[in-house]
Amino acid sequence: MPAAQPPQSAAREAVERLYRAFSTKDVALLRQAVTPDWEYLPEPPGQQPGPDQMIPIFEDLTTALPDMRIEILDMLVQDDRVGIRAEVSGTQSGPLLGIAATKKPIRFAIHSFHELRDGLVSKTWHLEDWLSVFRQLDAVPPRVNPPV
């Protein structure tokens, strides 16, 4: 029997909580937003499903983009799925993907789809526009291996 579908408002709230956790780089808040077996696809190299896979990424982002902000531009809810179009902005104040700090402001698009289970995000498919980041920084990392 399929799981009950969350109301649209509950689905929106769950996904907004996820993005607040990313914006503030707060693993405790992330644990409240996702299931213990949350899948983040593609998964970061060497990580297992679950919110703790983001700890090293949040640590890197705290240094690279300490003022990072995520603005949700569009949110579409259909049953247990939520589509997001968002923009990330911040100042590259520390190393990012092997690129030394430039102090340049950056903005880039992210597109994600989320699947919910029991009012929590259970799966996230994500895509970030890293090419626009490299263009804004006028640099390409020595080895392109995005953190997420």
mmCIF file with all atom_site columns, C-alpha atoms in Angstrom:
data_model
loop_
_atom_site.group_PDB
_atom_site.id
_atom_site.type_symbol
_atom_site.label_atom_id
_atom_site.label_alt_id
_atom_site.label_comp_id
_atom_site.label_asym_id
_atom_site.label_entity_id
_atom_site.label_seq_id
_atom_site.pdbx_PDB_ins_code
_atom_site.Cartn_x
_atom_site.Cartn_y
_atom_site.Cartn_z
_atom_site.occupancy
_atom_site.B_iso_or_equiv
_atom_site.pdbx_formal_charge
_atom_site.auth_seq_id
_atom_site.auth_comp_id
_atom_site.auth_asym_id
_atom_site.auth_atom_id
_atom_site.pdbx_PDB_model_num
ATOM 1   C CA . MET A 1 1   ? 0.000  0.000  0.000   1.00 0.00 ? 1   MET A CA 1
ATOM 2   C CA . PRO A 1 2   ? 1.521  3.377  -0.997  1.00 0.00 ? 2   PRO A CA 1
ATOM 3   C CA . ALA A 1 3   ? 2.346  5.900  1.718   1.00 0.00 ? 3   ALA A CA 1
ATOM 4   C CA . ALA A 1 4   ? -0.166 8.677  2.313   1.00 0.00 ? 4   ALA A CA 1
ATOM 5   C CA . GLN A 1 5   ? 0.589  11.837 0.367   1.00 0.00 ? 5   GLN A CA 1
ATOM 6   C CA . PRO A 1 6   ? 1.475  14.896 2.475   1.00 0.00 ? 6   PRO A CA 1
ATOM 7   C CA . PRO A 1 7   ? -0.698 17.970 2.006   1.00 0.00 ? 7   PRO A CA 1
ATOM 8   C CA . GLN A 1 8   ? 0.927  20.600 -0.211  1.00 0.00 ? 8   GLN A CA 1
ATOM 9   C CA . SER A 1 9   ? 1.590  22.920 2.732   1.00 0.00 ? 9   SER A CA 1
ATOM 10  C CA . ALA A 1 10  ? 3.395  20.149 4.657   1.00 0.00 ? 10  ALA A CA 1
ATOM 11  C CA . ALA A 1 11  ? 5.451  19.255 1.581   1.00 0.00 ? 11  ALA A CA 1
ATOM 12  C CA . ARG A 1 12  ? 6.413  22.906 1.090   1.00 0.00 ? 12  ARG A CA 1
ATOM 13  C CA . GLU A 1 13  ? 7.362  23.257 4.758   1.00 0.00 ? 13  GLU A CA 1
ATOM 14  C CA . ALA A 1 14  ? 9.528  20.115 4.668   1.00 0.00 ? 14  ALA A CA 1
ATOM 15  C CA . VAL A 1 15  ? 11.445 21.277 1.603   1.00 0.00 ? 15  VAL A CA 1
ATOM 16  C CA . GLU A 1 16  ? 11.801 24.844 2.909   1.00 0.00 ? 16  GLU A CA 1
ATOM 17  C CA . ARG A 1 17  ? 13.310 23.389 6.108   1.00 0.00 ? 17  ARG A CA 1
ATOM 18  C CA . LEU A 1 18  ? 15.809 21.464 3.969   1.00 0.00 ? 18  LEU A CA 1
ATOM 19  C CA . TYR A 1 19  ? 16.897 24.666 2.203   1.00 0.00 ? 19  TYR A CA 1
ATOM 20  C CA . ARG A 1 20  ? 17.162 26.553 5.515   1.00 0.00 ? 20  ARG A CA 1
ATOM 21  C CA . ALA A 1 21  ? 19.493 23.790 6.718   1.00 0.00 ? 21  ALA A CA 1
ATOM 22  C CA . PHE A 1 22  ? 21.621 24.185 3.585   1.00 0.00 ? 22  PHE A CA 1
ATOM 23  C CA . SER A 1 23  ? 21.642 28.005 3.818   1.00 0.00 ? 23  SER A CA 1
ATOM 24  C CA . THR A 1 24  ? 22.705 27.935 7.458   1.00 0.00 ? 24  THR A CA 1
ATOM 25  C CA . LYS A 1 25  ? 24.837 24.794 7.036   1.00 0.00 ? 25  LYS A CA 1
ATOM 26  C CA . ASP A 1 26  ? 23.013 23.316 10.044  1.00 0.00 ? 26  ASP A CA 1
ATOM 27  C CA . VAL A 1 27  ? 23.253 19.518 10.224  1.00 0.00 ? 27  VAL A CA 1
ATOM 28  C CA . ALA A 1 28  ? 20.886 19.365 13.228  1.00 0.00 ? 28  ALA A CA 1
ATOM 29  C CA . LEU A 1 29  ? 18.194 21.157 11.211  1.00 0.00 ? 29  LEU A CA 1
ATOM 30  C CA . LEU A 1 30  ? 18.939 18.921 8.224   1.00 0.00 ? 30  LEU A CA 1
ATOM 31  C CA . ARG A 1 31  ? 18.286 15.878 10.438  1.00 0.00 ? 31  ARG A CA 1
ATOM 32  C CA . GLN A 1 32  ? 14.816 17.333 11.156  1.00 0.00 ? 32  GLN A CA 1
ATOM 33  C CA . ALA A 1 33  ? 14.126 17.803 7.438   1.00 0.00 ? 33  ALA A CA 1
ATOM 34  C CA . VAL A 1 34  ? 15.193 14.454 5.978   1.00 0.00 ? 34  VAL A CA 1
ATOM 35  C CA . THR A 1 35  ? 14.738 10.756 6.680   1.00 0.00 ? 35  THR A CA 1
ATOM 36  C CA . PRO A 1 36  ? 17.607 8.842  8.340   1.00 0.00 ? 36  PRO A CA 1
ATOM 37  C CA . ASP A 1 37  ? 18.165 7.035  5.013   1.00 0.00 ? 37  ASP A CA 1
ATOM 38  C CA . TRP A 1 38  ? 17.902 10.199 2.870   1.00 0.00 ? 38  TRP A CA 1
ATOM 39  C CA . GLU A 1 39  ? 19.477 9.802  -0.557  1.00 0.00 ? 39  GLU A CA 1
ATOM 40  C CA . TYR A 1 40  ? 21.261 12.828 -2.072  1.00 0.00 ? 40  TYR A CA 1
ATOM 41  C CA . LEU A 1 41  ? 21.826 12.007 -5.741  1.00 0.00 ? 41  LEU A CA 1
ATOM 42  C CA . PRO A 1 42  ? 24.404 12.029 -7.030  1.00 0.00 ? 42  PRO A CA 1
ATOM 43  C CA . GLU A 1 43  ? 25.897 11.188 -3.652  1.00 0.00 ? 43  GLU A CA 1
ATOM 44  C CA . PRO A 1 44  ? 29.077 12.917 -2.513  1.00 0.00 ? 44  PRO A CA 1
ATOM 45  C CA . PRO A 1 45  ? 32.124 10.685 -3.115  1.00 0.00 ? 45  PRO A CA 1
ATOM 46  C CA . GLY A 1 46  ? 32.636 8.103  -0.384  1.00 0.00 ? 46  GLY A CA 1
ATOM 47  C CA . GLN A 1 47  ? 29.479 8.988  1.551   1.00 0.00 ? 47  GLN A CA 1
ATOM 48  C CA . GLN A 1 48  ? 26.571 6.848  2.708   1.00 0.00 ? 48  GLN A CA 1
ATOM 49  C CA . PRO A 1 49  ? 22.883 7.874  2.614   1.00 0.00 ? 49  PRO A CA 1
ATOM 50  C CA . GLY A 1 50  ? 21.645 10.016 5.495   1.00 0.00 ? 50  GLY A CA 1
ATOM 51  C CA . PRO A 1 51  ? 22.006 13.611 6.654   1.00 0.00 ? 51  PRO A CA 1
ATOM 52  C CA . ASP A 1 52  ? 25.515 13.145 8.065   1.00 0.00 ? 52  ASP A CA 1
ATOM 53  C CA . GLN A 1 53  ? 26.912 12.842 4.529   1.00 0.00 ? 53  GLN A CA 1
ATOM 54  C CA . MET A 1 54  ? 26.594 16.633 4.384   1.00 0.00 ? 54  MET A CA 1
ATOM 55  C CA . ILE A 1 55  ? 28.880 17.344 7.382   1.00 0.00 ? 55  ILE A CA 1
ATOM 56  C CA . PRO A 1 56  ? 32.100 17.645 5.324   1.00 0.00 ? 56  PRO A CA 1
ATOM 57  C CA . ILE A 1 57  ? 30.270 19.584 2.613   1.00 0.00 ? 57  ILE A CA 1
ATOM 58  C CA . PHE A 1 58  ? 28.790 22.034 5.127   1.00 0.00 ? 58  PHE A CA 1
ATOM 59  C CA . GLU A 1 59  ? 32.282 22.477 6.635   1.00 0.00 ? 59  GLU A CA 1
ATOM 60  C CA . ASP A 1 60  ? 33.732 23.253 3.185   1.00 0.00 ? 60  ASP A CA 1
ATOM 61  C CA . LEU A 1 61  ? 30.902 25.664 2.359   1.00 0.00 ? 61  LEU A CA 1
ATOM 62  C CA . THR A 1 62  ? 31.319 27.473 5.690   1.00 0.00 ? 62  THR A CA 1
ATOM 63  C CA . THR A 1 63  ? 34.862 28.365 4.617   1.00 0.00 ? 63  THR A CA 1
ATOM 64  C CA . ALA A 1 64  ? 34.232 28.843 0.891   1.00 0.00 ? 64  ALA A CA 1
ATOM 65  C CA . LEU A 1 65  ? 30.942 30.789 1.054   1.00 0.00 ? 65  LEU A CA 1
ATOM 66  C CA . PRO A 1 66  ? 30.410 31.950 4.654   1.00 0.00 ? 66  PRO A CA 1
ATOM 67  C CA . ASP A 1 67  ? 27.620 34.321 3.580   1.00 0.00 ? 67  ASP A CA 1
ATOM 68  C CA . MET A 1 68  ? 25.917 31.754 1.328   1.00 0.00 ? 68  MET A CA 1
ATOM 69  C CA . ARG A 1 69  ? 22.234 32.347 0.736   1.00 0.00 ? 69  ARG A CA 1
ATOM 70  C CA . ILE A 1 70  ? 19.743 30.154 -1.106  1.00 0.00 ? 70  ILE A CA 1
ATOM 71  C CA . GLU A 1 71  ? 16.648 31.753 -2.552  1.00 0.00 ? 71  GLU A CA 1
ATOM 72  C CA . ILE A 1 72  ? 13.848 29.475 -3.708  1.00 0.00 ? 72  ILE A CA 1
ATOM 73  C CA . LEU A 1 73  ? 12.503 30.983 -6.932  1.00 0.00 ? 73  LEU A CA 1
ATOM 74  C CA . ASP A 1 74  ? 9.942  28.326 -7.864  1.00 0.00 ? 74  ASP A CA 1
ATOM 75  C CA . MET A 1 75  ? 8.444  25.373 -6.023  1.00 0.00 ? 75  MET A CA 1
ATOM 76  C CA . LEU A 1 76  ? 6.113  22.883 -7.662  1.00 0.00 ? 76  LEU A CA 1
ATOM 77  C CA . VAL A 1 77  ? 4.379  20.239 -5.549  1.00 0.00 ? 77  VAL A CA 1
ATOM 78  C CA . GLN A 1 78  ? 2.826  17.108 -7.035  1.00 0.00 ? 78  GLN A CA 1
ATOM 79  C CA . ASP A 1 79  ? 1.797  14.355 -4.639  1.00 0.00 ? 79  ASP A CA 1
ATOM 80  C CA . ASP A 1 80  ? 4.979  13.286 -2.796  1.00 0.00 ? 80  ASP A CA 1
ATOM 81  C CA . ARG A 1 81  ? 7.352  15.121 -5.172  1.00 0.00 ? 81  ARG A CA 1
ATOM 82  C CA . VAL A 1 82  ? 8.593  18.704 -5.012  1.00 0.00 ? 82  VAL A CA 1
ATOM 83  C CA . GLY A 1 83  ? 10.493 20.485 -7.790  1.00 0.00 ? 83  GLY A CA 1
ATOM 84  C CA . ILE A 1 84  ? 12.701 23.457 -6.940  1.00 0.00 ? 84  ILE A CA 1
ATOM 85  C CA . ARG A 1 85  ? 14.376 26.167 -8.983  1.00 0.00 ? 85  ARG A CA 1
ATOM 86  C CA . ALA A 1 86  ? 16.635 28.220 -6.745  1.00 0.00 ? 86  ALA A CA 1
ATOM 87  C CA . GLU A 1 87  ? 19.607 30.555 -6.751  1.00 0.00 ? 87  GLU A CA 1
ATOM 88  C CA . VAL A 1 88  ? 22.673 30.357 -4.528  1.00 0.00 ? 88  VAL A CA 1
ATOM 89  C CA . SER A 1 89  ? 24.643 33.516 -3.835  1.00 0.00 ? 89  SER A CA 1
ATOM 90  C CA . GLY A 1 90  ? 27.617 34.384 -1.680  1.00 0.00 ? 90  GLY A CA 1
ATOM 91  C CA . THR A 1 91  ? 31.182 35.631 -1.592  1.00 0.00 ? 91  THR A CA 1
ATOM 92  C CA . GLN A 1 92  ? 33.949 33.148 -2.315  1.00 0.00 ? 92  GLN A CA 1
ATOM 93  C CA . SER A 1 93  ? 36.045 33.818 0.794   1.00 0.00 ? 93  SER A CA 1
ATOM 94  C CA . GLY A 1 94  ? 37.834 30.472 0.966   1.00 0.00 ? 94  GLY A CA 1
ATOM 95  C CA . PRO A 1 95  ? 38.897 27.621 -1.311  1.00 0.00 ? 95  PRO A CA 1
ATOM 96  C CA . LEU A 1 96  ? 36.078 26.282 -3.470  1.00 0.00 ? 96  LEU A CA 1
ATOM 97  C CA . LEU A 1 97  ? 36.629 23.089 -5.456  1.00 0.00 ? 97  LEU A CA 1
ATOM 98  C CA . GLY A 1 98  ? 40.358 23.756 -5.432  1.00 0.00 ? 98  GLY A CA 1
ATOM 99  C CA . ILE A 1 99  ? 40.052 27.410 -6.495  1.00 0.00 ? 99  ILE A CA 1
ATOM 100 C CA . ALA A 1 100 ? 41.759 29.770 -4.051  1.00 0.00 ? 100 ALA A CA 1
ATOM 101 C CA . ALA A 1 101 ? 39.669 32.502 -2.425  1.00 0.00 ? 101 ALA A CA 1
ATOM 102 C CA . THR A 1 102 ? 38.915 35.386 -4.790  1.00 0.00 ? 102 THR A CA 1
ATOM 103 C CA . LYS A 1 103 ? 36.590 37.478 -2.589  1.00 0.00 ? 103 LYS A CA 1
ATOM 104 C CA . LYS A 1 104 ? 34.311 37.646 -5.647  1.00 0.00 ? 104 LYS A CA 1
ATOM 105 C CA . PRO A 1 105 ? 30.535 37.494 -5.295  1.00 0.00 ? 105 PRO A CA 1
ATOM 106 C CA . ILE A 1 106 ? 28.962 34.563 -7.114  1.00 0.00 ? 106 ILE A CA 1
ATOM 107 C CA . ARG A 1 107 ? 25.444 33.518 -8.079  1.00 0.00 ? 107 ARG A CA 1
ATOM 108 C CA . PHE A 1 108 ? 24.425 30.229 -9.591  1.00 0.00 ? 108 PHE A CA 1
ATOM 109 C CA . ALA A 1 109 ? 21.331 28.212 -10.333 1.00 0.00 ? 109 ALA A CA 1
ATOM 110 C CA . ILE A 1 110 ? 20.326 24.965 -8.685  1.00 0.00 ? 110 ILE A CA 1
ATOM 111 C CA . HIS A 1 111 ? 17.529 22.665 -9.757  1.00 0.00 ? 111 HIS A CA 1
ATOM 112 C CA . SER A 1 112 ? 16.341 19.858 -7.523  1.00 0.00 ? 112 SER A CA 1
ATOM 113 C CA . PHE A 1 113 ? 13.592 17.319 -7.219  1.00 0.00 ? 113 PHE A CA 1
ATOM 114 C CA . HIS A 1 114 ? 12.659 15.926 -3.829  1.00 0.00 ? 114 HIS A CA 1
ATOM 115 C CA . GLU A 1 115 ? 10.642 12.882 -2.823  1.00 0.00 ? 115 GLU A CA 1
ATOM 116 C CA . LEU A 1 116 ? 8.888  12.903 0.553   1.00 0.00 ? 116 LEU A CA 1
ATOM 117 C CA . ARG A 1 117 ? 8.039  10.079 2.927   1.00 0.00 ? 117 ARG A CA 1
ATOM 118 C CA . ASP A 1 118 ? 6.189  10.564 6.217   1.00 0.00 ? 118 ASP A CA 1
ATOM 119 C CA . GLY A 1 119 ? 6.523  14.346 5.961   1.00 0.00 ? 119 GLY A CA 1
ATOM 120 C CA . LEU A 1 120 ? 10.307 14.294 5.474   1.00 0.00 ? 120 LEU A CA 1
ATOM 121 C CA . VAL A 1 121 ? 12.513 14.494 2.402   1.00 0.00 ? 121 VAL A CA 1
ATOM 122 C CA . SER A 1 122 ? 13.635 10.947 1.584   1.00 0.00 ? 122 SER A CA 1
ATOM 123 C CA . LYS A 1 123 ? 15.401 11.527 -1.724  1.00 0.00 ? 123 LYS A CA 1
ATOM 124 C CA . THR A 1 124 ? 16.931 14.538 -3.486  1.00 0.00 ? 124 THR A CA 1
ATOM 125 C CA . TRP A 1 125 ? 18.101 14.705 -7.077  1.00 0.00 ? 125 TRP A CA 1
ATOM 126 C CA . HIS A 1 126 ? 20.160 17.865 -7.596  1.00 0.00 ? 126 HIS A CA 1
ATOM 127 C CA . LEU A 1 127 ? 21.978 19.772 -10.314 1.00 0.00 ? 127 LEU A CA 1
ATOM 128 C CA . GLU A 1 128 ? 24.108 22.883 -9.790  1.00 0.00 ? 128 GLU A CA 1
ATOM 129 C CA . ASP A 1 129 ? 25.443 25.211 -12.491 1.00 0.00 ? 129 ASP A CA 1
ATOM 130 C CA . TRP A 1 130 ? 29.136 24.895 -11.626 1.00 0.00 ? 130 TRP A CA 1
ATOM 131 C CA . LEU A 1 131 ? 30.214 26.189 -15.058 1.00 0.00 ? 131 LEU A CA 1
ATOM 132 C CA . SER A 1 132 ? 28.714 29.596 -14.267 1.00 0.00 ? 132 SER A CA 1
ATOM 133 C CA . VAL A 1 133 ? 30.622 29.585 -10.946 1.00 0.00 ? 133 VAL A CA 1
ATOM 134 C CA . PHE A 1 134 ? 33.912 28.929 -12.761 1.00 0.00 ? 134 PHE A CA 1
ATOM 135 C CA . ARG A 1 135 ? 33.160 31.725 -15.233 1.00 0.00 ? 135 ARG A CA 1
ATOM 136 C CA . GLN A 1 136 ? 32.364 34.180 -12.439 1.00 0.00 ? 136 GLN A CA 1
ATOM 137 C CA . LEU A 1 137 ? 35.566 33.275 -10.614 1.00 0.00 ? 137 LEU A CA 1
ATOM 138 C CA . ASP A 1 138 ? 37.511 33.336 -13.897 1.00 0.00 ? 138 ASP A CA 1
ATOM 139 C CA . ALA A 1 139 ? 39.079 30.047 -12.868 1.00 0.00 ? 139 ALA A CA 1
ATOM 140 C CA . VAL A 1 140 ? 38.697 26.337 -13.382 1.00 0.00 ? 140 VAL A CA 1
ATOM 141 C CA . PRO A 1 141 ? 39.643 23.945 -10.603 1.00 0.00 ? 141 PRO A CA 1
ATOM 142 C CA . PRO A 1 142 ? 42.715 21.810 -11.221 1.00 0.00 ? 142 PRO A CA 1
ATOM 143 C CA . ARG A 1 143 ? 40.458 18.753 -10.976 1.00 0.00 ? 143 ARG A CA 1
ATOM 144 C CA . VAL A 1 144 ? 36.744 19.152 -11.516 1.00 0.00 ? 144 VAL A CA 1
ATOM 145 C CA . ASN A 1 145 ? 35.066 17.076 -8.819  1.00 0.00 ? 145 ASN A CA 1
ATOM 146 C CA . PRO A 1 146 ? 32.167 19.099 -7.341  1.00 0.00 ? 146 PRO A CA 1
ATOM 147 C CA . PRO A 1 147 ? 31.512 18.526 -3.647  1.00 0.00 ? 147 PRO A CA 1
ATOM 148 C CA . VAL A 1 148 ? 27.886 17.597 -4.261  1.00 0.00 ? 148 VAL A CA 1
#
